[in-house]
PDB file of C-alpha atoms in Angstrom:
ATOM      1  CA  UNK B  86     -33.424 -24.353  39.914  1.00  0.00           C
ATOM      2  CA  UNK B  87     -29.750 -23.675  38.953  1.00  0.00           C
ATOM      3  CA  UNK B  88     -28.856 -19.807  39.055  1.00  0.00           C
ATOM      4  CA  UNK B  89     -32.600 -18.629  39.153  1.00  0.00           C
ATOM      5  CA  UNK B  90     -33.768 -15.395  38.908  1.00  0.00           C
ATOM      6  CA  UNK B  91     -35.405 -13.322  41.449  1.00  0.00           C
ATOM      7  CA  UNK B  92     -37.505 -10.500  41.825  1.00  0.00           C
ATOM      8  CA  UNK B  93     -37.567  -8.613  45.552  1.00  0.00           C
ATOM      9  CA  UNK B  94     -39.960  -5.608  46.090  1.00  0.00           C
ATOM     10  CA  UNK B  95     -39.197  -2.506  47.560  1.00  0.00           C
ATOM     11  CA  UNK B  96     -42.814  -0.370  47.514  1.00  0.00           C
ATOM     12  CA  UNK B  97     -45.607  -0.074  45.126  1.00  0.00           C
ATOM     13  CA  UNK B  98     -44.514  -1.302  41.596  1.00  0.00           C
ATOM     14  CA  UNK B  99     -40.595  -1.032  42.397  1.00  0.00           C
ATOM     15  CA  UNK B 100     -38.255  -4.622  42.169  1.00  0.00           C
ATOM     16  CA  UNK B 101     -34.855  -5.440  41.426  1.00  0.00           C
ATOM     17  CA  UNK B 102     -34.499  -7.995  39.519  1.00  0.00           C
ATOM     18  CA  UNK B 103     -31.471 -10.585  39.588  1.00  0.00           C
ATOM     19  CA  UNK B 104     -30.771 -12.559  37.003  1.00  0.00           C
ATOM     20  CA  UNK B 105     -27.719 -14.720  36.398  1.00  0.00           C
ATOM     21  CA  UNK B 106     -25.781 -11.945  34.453  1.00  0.00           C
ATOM     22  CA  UNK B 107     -27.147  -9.015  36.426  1.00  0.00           C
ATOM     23  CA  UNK B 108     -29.603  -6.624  38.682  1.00  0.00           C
ATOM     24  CA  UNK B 109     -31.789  -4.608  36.913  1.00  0.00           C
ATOM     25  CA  UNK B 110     -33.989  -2.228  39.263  1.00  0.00           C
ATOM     26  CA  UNK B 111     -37.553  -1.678  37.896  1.00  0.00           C
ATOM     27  CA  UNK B 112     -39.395   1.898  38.835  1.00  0.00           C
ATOM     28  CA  UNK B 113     -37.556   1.230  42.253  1.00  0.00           C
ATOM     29  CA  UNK B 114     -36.967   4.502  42.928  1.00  0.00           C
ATOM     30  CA  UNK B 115     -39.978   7.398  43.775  1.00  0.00           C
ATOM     31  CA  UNK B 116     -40.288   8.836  47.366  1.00  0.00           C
ATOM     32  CA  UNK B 117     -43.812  10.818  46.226  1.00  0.00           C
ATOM     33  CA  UNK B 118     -46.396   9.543  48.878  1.00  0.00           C
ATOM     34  CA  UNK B 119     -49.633   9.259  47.620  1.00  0.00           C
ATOM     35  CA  UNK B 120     -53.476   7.962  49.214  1.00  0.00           C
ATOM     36  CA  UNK B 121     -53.527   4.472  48.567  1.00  0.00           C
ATOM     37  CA  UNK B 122     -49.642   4.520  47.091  1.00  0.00           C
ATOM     38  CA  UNK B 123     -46.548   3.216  49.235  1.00  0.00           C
ATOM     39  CA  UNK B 124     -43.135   5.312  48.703  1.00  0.00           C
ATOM     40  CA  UNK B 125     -39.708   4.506  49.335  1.00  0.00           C
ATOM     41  CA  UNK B 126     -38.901   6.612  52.153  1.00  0.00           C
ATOM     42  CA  UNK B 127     -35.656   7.458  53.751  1.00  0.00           C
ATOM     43  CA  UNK B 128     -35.040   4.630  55.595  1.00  0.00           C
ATOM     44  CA  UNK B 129     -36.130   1.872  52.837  1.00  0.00           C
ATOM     45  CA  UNK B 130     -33.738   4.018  50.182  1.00  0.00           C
ATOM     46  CA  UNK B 131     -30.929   3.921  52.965  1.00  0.00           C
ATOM     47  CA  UNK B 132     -31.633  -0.195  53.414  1.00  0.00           C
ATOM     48  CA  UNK B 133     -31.734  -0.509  48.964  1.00  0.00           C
ATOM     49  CA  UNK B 134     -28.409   0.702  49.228  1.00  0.00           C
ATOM     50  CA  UNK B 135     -26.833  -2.248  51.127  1.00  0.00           C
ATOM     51  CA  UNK B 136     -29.508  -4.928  51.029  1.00  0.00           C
ATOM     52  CA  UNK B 137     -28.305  -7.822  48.898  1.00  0.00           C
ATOM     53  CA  UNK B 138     -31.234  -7.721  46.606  1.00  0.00           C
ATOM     54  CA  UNK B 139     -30.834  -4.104  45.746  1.00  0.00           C
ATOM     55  CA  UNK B 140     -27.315  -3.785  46.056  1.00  0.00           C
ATOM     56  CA  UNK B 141     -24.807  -2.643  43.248  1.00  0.00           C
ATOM     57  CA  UNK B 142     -27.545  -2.246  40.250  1.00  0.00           C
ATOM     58  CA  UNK B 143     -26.208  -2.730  36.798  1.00  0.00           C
ATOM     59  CA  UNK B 144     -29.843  -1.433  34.888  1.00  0.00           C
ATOM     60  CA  UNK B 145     -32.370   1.309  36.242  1.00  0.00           C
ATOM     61  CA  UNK B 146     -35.407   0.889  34.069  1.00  0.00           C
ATOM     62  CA  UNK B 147     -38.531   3.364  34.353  1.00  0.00           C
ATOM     63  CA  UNK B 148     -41.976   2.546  32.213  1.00  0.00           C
ATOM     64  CA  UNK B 149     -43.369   6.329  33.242  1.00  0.00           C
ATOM     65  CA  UNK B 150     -42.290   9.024  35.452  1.00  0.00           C
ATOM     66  CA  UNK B 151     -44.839   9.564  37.339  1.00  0.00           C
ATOM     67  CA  UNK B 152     -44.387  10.814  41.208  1.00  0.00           C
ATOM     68  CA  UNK B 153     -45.352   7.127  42.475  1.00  0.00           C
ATOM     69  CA  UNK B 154     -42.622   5.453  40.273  1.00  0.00           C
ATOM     70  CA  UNK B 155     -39.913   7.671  39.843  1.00  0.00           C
ATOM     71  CA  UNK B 156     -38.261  10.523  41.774  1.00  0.00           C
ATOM     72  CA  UNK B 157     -35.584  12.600  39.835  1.00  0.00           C
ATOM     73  CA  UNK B 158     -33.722  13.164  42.972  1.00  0.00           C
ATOM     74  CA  UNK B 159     -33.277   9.835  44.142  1.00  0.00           C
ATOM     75  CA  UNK B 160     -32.202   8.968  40.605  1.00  0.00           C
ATOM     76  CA  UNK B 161     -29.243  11.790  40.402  1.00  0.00           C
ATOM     77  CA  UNK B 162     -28.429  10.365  43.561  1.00  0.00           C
ATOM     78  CA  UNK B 163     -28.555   6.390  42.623  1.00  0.00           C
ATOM     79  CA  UNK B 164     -26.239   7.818  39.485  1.00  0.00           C
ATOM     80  CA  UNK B 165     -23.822   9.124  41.803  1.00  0.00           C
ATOM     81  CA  UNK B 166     -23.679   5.851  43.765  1.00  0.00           C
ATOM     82  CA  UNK B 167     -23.759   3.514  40.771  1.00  0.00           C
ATOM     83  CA  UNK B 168     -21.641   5.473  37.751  1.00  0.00           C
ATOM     84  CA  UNK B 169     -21.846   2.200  35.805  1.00  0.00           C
ATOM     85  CA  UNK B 170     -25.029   1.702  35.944  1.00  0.00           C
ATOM     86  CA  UNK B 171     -27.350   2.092  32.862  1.00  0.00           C
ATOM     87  CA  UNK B 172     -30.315   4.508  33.036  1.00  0.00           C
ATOM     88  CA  UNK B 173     -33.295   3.566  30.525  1.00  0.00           C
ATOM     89  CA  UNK B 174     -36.168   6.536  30.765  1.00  0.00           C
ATOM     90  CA  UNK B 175     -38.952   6.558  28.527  1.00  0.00           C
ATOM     91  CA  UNK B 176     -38.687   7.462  24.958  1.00  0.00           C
ATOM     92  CA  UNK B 177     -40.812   9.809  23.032  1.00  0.00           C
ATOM     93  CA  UNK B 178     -39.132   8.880  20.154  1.00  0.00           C
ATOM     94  CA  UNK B 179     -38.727   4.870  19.737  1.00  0.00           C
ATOM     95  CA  UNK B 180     -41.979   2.891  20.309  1.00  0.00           C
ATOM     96  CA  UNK B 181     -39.374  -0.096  20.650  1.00  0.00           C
ATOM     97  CA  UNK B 182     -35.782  -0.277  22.126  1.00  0.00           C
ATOM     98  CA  UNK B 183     -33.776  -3.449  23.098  1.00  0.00           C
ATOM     99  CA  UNK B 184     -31.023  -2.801  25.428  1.00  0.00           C
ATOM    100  CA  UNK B 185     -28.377  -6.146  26.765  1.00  0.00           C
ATOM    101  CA  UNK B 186     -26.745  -6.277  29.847  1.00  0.00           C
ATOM    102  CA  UNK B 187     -24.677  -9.290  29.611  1.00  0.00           C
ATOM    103  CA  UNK B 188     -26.522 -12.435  28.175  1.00  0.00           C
ATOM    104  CA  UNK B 189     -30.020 -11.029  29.366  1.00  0.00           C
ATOM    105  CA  UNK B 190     -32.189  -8.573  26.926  1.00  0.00           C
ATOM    106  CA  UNK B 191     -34.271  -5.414  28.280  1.00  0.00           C
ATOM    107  CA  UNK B 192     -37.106  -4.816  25.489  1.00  0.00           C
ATOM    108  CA  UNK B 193     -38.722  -1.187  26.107  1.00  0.00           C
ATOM    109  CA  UNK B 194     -42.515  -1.228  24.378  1.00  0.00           C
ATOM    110  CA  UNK B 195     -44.675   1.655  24.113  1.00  0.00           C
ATOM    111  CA  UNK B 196     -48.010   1.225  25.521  1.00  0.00           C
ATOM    112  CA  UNK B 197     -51.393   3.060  26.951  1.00  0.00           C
ATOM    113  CA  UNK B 198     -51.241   4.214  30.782  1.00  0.00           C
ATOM    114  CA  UNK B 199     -54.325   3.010  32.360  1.00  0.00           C
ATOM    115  CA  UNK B 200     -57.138   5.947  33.198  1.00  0.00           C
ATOM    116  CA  UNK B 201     -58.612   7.856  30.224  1.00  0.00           C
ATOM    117  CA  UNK B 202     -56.848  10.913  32.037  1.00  0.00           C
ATOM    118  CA  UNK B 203     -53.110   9.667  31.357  1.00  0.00           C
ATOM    119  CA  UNK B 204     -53.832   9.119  27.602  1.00  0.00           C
ATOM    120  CA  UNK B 205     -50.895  11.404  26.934  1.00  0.00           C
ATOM    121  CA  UNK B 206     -48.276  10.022  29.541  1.00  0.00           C
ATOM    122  CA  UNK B 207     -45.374   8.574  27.688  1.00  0.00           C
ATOM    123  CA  UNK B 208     -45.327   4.900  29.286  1.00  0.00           C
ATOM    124  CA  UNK B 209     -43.432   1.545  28.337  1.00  0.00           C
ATOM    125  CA  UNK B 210     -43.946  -2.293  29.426  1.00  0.00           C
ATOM    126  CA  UNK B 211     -40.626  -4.075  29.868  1.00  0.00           C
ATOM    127  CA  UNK B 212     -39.377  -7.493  29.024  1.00  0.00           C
ATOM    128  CA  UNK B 213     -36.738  -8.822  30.376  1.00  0.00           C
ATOM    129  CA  UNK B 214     -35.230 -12.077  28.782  1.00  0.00           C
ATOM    130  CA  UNK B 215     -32.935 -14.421  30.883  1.00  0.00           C
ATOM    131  CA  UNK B 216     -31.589 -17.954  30.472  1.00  0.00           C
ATOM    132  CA  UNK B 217     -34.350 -18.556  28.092  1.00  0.00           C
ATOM    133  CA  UNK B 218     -37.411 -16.675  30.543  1.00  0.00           C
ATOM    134  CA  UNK B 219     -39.593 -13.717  29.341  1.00  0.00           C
ATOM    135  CA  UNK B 220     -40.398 -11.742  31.991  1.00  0.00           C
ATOM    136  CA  UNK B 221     -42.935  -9.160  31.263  1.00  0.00           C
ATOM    137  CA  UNK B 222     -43.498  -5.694  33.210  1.00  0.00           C
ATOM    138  CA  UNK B 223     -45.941  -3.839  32.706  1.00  0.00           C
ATOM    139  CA  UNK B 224     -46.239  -0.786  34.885  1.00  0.00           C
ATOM    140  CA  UNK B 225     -49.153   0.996  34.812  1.00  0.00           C
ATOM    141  CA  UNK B 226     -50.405  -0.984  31.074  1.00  0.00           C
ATOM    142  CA  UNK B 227     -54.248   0.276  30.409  1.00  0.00           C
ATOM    143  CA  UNK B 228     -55.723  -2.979  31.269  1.00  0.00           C
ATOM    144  CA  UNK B 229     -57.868  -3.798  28.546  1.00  0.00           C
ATOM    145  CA  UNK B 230     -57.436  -6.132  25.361  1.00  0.00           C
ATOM    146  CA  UNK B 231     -56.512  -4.142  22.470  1.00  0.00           C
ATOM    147  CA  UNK B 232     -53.659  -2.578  24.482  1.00  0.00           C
ATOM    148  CA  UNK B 233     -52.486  -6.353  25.619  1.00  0.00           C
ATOM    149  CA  UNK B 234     -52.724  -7.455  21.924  1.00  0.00           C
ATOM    150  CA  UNK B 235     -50.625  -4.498  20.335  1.00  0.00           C
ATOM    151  CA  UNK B 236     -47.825  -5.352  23.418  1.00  0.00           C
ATOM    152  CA  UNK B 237     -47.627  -9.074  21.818  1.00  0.00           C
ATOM    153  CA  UNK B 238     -47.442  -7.525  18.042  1.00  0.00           C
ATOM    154  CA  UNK B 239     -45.257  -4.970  18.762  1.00  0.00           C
ATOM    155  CA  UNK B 240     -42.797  -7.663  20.772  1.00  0.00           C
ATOM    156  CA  UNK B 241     -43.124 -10.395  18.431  1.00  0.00           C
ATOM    157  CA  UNK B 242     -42.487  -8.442  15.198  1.00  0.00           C
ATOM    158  CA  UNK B 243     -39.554  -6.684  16.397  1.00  0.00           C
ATOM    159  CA  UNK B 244     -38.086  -9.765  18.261  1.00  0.00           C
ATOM    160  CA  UNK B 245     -38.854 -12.338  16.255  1.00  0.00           C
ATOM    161  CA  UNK B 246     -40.519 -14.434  18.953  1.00  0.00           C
ATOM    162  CA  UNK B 247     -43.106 -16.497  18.094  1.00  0.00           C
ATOM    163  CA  UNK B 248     -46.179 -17.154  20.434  1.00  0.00           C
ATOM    164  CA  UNK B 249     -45.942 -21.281  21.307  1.00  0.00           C
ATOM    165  CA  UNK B 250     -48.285 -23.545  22.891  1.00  0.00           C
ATOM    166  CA  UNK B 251     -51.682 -25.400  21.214  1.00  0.00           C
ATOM    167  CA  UNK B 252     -55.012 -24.602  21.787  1.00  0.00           C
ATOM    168  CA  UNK B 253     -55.671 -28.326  22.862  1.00  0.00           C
ATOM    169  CA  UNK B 254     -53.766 -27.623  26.087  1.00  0.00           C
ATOM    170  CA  UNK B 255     -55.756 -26.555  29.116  1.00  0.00           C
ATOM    171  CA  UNK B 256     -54.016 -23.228  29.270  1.00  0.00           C
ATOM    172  CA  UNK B 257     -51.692 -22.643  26.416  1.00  0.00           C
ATOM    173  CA  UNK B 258     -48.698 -21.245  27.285  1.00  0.00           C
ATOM    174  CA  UNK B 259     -47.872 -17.999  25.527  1.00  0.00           C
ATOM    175  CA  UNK B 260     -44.858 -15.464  25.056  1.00  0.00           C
ATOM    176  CA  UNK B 261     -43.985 -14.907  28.300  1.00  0.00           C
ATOM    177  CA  UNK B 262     -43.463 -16.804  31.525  1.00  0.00           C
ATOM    178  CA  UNK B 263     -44.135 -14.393  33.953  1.00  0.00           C
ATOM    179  CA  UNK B 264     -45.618 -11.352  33.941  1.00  0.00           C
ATOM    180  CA  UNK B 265     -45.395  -8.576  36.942  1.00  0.00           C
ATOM    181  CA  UNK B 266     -49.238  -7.374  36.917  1.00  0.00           C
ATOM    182  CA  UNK B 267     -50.733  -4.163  39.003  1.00  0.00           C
ATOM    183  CA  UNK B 268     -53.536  -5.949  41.335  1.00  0.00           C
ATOM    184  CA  UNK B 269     -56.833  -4.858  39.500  1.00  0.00           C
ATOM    185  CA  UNK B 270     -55.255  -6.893  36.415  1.00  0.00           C
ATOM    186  CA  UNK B 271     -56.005 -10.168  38.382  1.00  0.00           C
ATOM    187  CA  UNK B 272     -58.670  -8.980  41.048  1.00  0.00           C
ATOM    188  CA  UNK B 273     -60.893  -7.491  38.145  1.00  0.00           C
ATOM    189  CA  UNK B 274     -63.012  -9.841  35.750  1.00  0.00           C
ATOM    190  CA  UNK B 275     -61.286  -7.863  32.500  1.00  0.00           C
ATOM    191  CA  UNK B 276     -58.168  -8.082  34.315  1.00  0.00           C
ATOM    192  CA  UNK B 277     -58.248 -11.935  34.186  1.00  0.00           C
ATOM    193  CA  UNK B 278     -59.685 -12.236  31.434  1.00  0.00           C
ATOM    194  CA  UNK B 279     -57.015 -10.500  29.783  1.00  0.00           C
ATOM    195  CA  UNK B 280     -53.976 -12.355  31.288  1.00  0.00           C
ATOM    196  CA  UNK B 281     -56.003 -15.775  30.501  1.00  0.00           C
ATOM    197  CA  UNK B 282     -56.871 -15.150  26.570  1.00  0.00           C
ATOM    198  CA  UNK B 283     -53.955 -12.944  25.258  1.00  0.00           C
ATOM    199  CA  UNK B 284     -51.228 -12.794  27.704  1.00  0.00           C
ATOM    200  CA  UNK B 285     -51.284 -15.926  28.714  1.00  0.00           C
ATOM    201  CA  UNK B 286     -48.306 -16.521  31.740  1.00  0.00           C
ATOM    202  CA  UNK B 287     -47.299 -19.585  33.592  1.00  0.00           C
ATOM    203  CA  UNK B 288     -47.675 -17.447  36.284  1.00  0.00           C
ATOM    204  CA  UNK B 289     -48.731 -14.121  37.806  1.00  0.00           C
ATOM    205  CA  UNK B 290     -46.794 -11.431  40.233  1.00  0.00           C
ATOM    206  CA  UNK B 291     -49.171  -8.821  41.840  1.00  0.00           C
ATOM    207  CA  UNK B 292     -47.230  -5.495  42.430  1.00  0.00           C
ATOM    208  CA  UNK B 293     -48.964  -2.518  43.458  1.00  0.00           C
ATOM    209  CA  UNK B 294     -50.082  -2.785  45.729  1.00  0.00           C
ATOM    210  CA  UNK B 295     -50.360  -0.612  49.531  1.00  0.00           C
ATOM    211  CA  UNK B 296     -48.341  -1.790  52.430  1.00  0.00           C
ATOM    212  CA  UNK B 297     -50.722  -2.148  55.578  1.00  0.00           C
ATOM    213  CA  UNK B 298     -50.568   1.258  56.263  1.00  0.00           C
ATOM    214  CA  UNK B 299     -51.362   2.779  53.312  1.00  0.00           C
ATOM    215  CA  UNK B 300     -54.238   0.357  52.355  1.00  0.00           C
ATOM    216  CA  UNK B 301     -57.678   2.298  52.828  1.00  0.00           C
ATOM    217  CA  UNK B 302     -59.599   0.270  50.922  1.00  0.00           C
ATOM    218  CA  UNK B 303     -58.698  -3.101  51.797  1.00  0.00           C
ATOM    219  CA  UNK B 304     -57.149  -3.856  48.311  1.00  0.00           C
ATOM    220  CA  UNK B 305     -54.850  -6.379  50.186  1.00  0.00           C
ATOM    221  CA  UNK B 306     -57.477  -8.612  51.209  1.00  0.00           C
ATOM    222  CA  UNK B 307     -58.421  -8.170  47.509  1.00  0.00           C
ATOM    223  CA  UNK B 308     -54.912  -9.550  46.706  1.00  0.00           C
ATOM    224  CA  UNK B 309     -54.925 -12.559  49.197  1.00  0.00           C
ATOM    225  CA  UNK B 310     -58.212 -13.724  47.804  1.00  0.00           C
ATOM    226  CA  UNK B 311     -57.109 -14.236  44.536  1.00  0.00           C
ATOM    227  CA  UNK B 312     -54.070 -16.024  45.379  1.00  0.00           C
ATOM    228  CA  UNK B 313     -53.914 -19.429  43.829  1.00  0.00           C
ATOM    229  CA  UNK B 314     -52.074 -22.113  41.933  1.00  0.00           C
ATOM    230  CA  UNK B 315     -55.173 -23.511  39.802  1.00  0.00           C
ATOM    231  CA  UNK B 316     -54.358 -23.182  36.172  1.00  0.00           C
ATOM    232  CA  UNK B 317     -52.164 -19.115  36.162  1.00  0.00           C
ATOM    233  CA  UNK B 318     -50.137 -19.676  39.312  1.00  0.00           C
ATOM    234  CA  UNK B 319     -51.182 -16.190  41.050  1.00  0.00           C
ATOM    235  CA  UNK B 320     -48.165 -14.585  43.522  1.00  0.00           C
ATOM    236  CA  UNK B 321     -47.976 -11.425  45.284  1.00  0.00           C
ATOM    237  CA  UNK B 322     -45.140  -8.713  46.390  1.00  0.00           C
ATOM    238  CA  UNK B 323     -46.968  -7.227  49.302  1.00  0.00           C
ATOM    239  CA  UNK B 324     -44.339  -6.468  51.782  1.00  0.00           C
ATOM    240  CA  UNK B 325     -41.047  -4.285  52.248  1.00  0.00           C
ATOM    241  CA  UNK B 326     -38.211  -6.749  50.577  1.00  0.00           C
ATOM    242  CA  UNK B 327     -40.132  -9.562  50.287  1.00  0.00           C
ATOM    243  CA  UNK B 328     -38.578 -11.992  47.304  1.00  0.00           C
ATOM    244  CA  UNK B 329     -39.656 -14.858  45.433  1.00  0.00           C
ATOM    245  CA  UNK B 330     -38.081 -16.856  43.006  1.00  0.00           C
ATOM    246  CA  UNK B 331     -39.190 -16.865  38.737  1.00  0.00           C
TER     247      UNK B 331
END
């Protein structure tokens, strides 16, 4: 594919994004170290800095700022390194924001943080459009169906988009061409179910999930089961700077 965008992990839900006009980092920086959560620690942040995935951001995007997706510090420090660089936290006072960095378009969309606990937490999904992709973020996104449904609303009435597809294809296609999913989204029955009826992808990124040393309950395995190409095409950022191609 000519000039193709790319997403390359750094730990738990953290990528950079590259698109044709730009790099837009995605809760990519947080250094709180959690059970069952990977951090960026000192020597991955030190690596960002120069590796050619990470290097010279142009967007840092946060849906929540919570200790496993952001860190304050290594934000005031990422500002000092990148002055141009736009910072998007989220907003307790829009429930929709649309931000461009050259051709591409950043859509900020209020939604439910999963757990009963975090009803509260201010959280957004983010969609990033590119040389005519959606590609859909969703952070920690309650996984259930009415949040998923208000997401396509709120997107679709404030965009414009329309949903596309017909219900006489196998697996009609739906606003967004990828979408970026936490691992219980696709290891879960709901979870599927959810990406397959309302969602609906051309294909699926797992994020989220531990590195091998972190991973006390064998979620990876989890992961690697679910890992197919029948109907969704299921993918998975697993590993320190691994990158596929959207």
């Amino acid at each position: 594919m000519k000039n193709p965008i790319t997403a390359a992990l750094c730990a738990n839900a953290g990528v950079s994004i590259t698109t044709p006009e730009g790099r837009i980092w995605i809760d990519a920086l947080h250094d709180e170290h959690e059970e069952t959560f990977s951090d960026v620690t000192p020597a991955m942040w030190d690596e960002m800095k120069t590796h050619p995935d990470f290097r010279d951001p142009d967007v840092l995007v946060f849906t929540h700022l919570h200790g496993d997706h952001f860190s304050r510090r290594l934000l005031e420090e990422a500002m000092r390194l990148y002055p141009h660089a736009k910072v998007i936290l989220p907003s307790a006072e829009e429930s929709f924001r649309q931000f461009t960095v050259g051709q591409d378009e950043i859509s900020c969309i209020r939604t439910l943080h999963e757990g009963r606990a975090f009803t509260d937490t201010l959280h957004e999904a983010v969609v990033i459009e590119s040389t005519g992709r959606r590609i859909l973020l969703t952070g920690d996104m309650r996984v259930d169906a009415e949040t998923a449904a208000k997401l396509v609303r709120d997107f679709c009435r404030n965009t414009g988009a329309e949903m596309h597809g017909t219900e006489e294809t196998r697996r009609p296609s739906g606003l967004f061409d990828t979408v970026f999913a936490a691992f219980p989204w696709e290891t879960t029955t709901r979870g599927r179910k959810i990406l397959e009826d309302i969602l609906r992808p051309e294909q699926v990124v797992l994020y989220h999930i531990p590195f091998q040393e972190d991973d006390l309950f064998g979620y990876r395995d989890g992961v690697r089961k679910v890992l197919t190409e029948n109907g969704i095409i299921v993918k998975a950022l697993m590993e320190p700077f691994e990158k596929i191609e959207l």
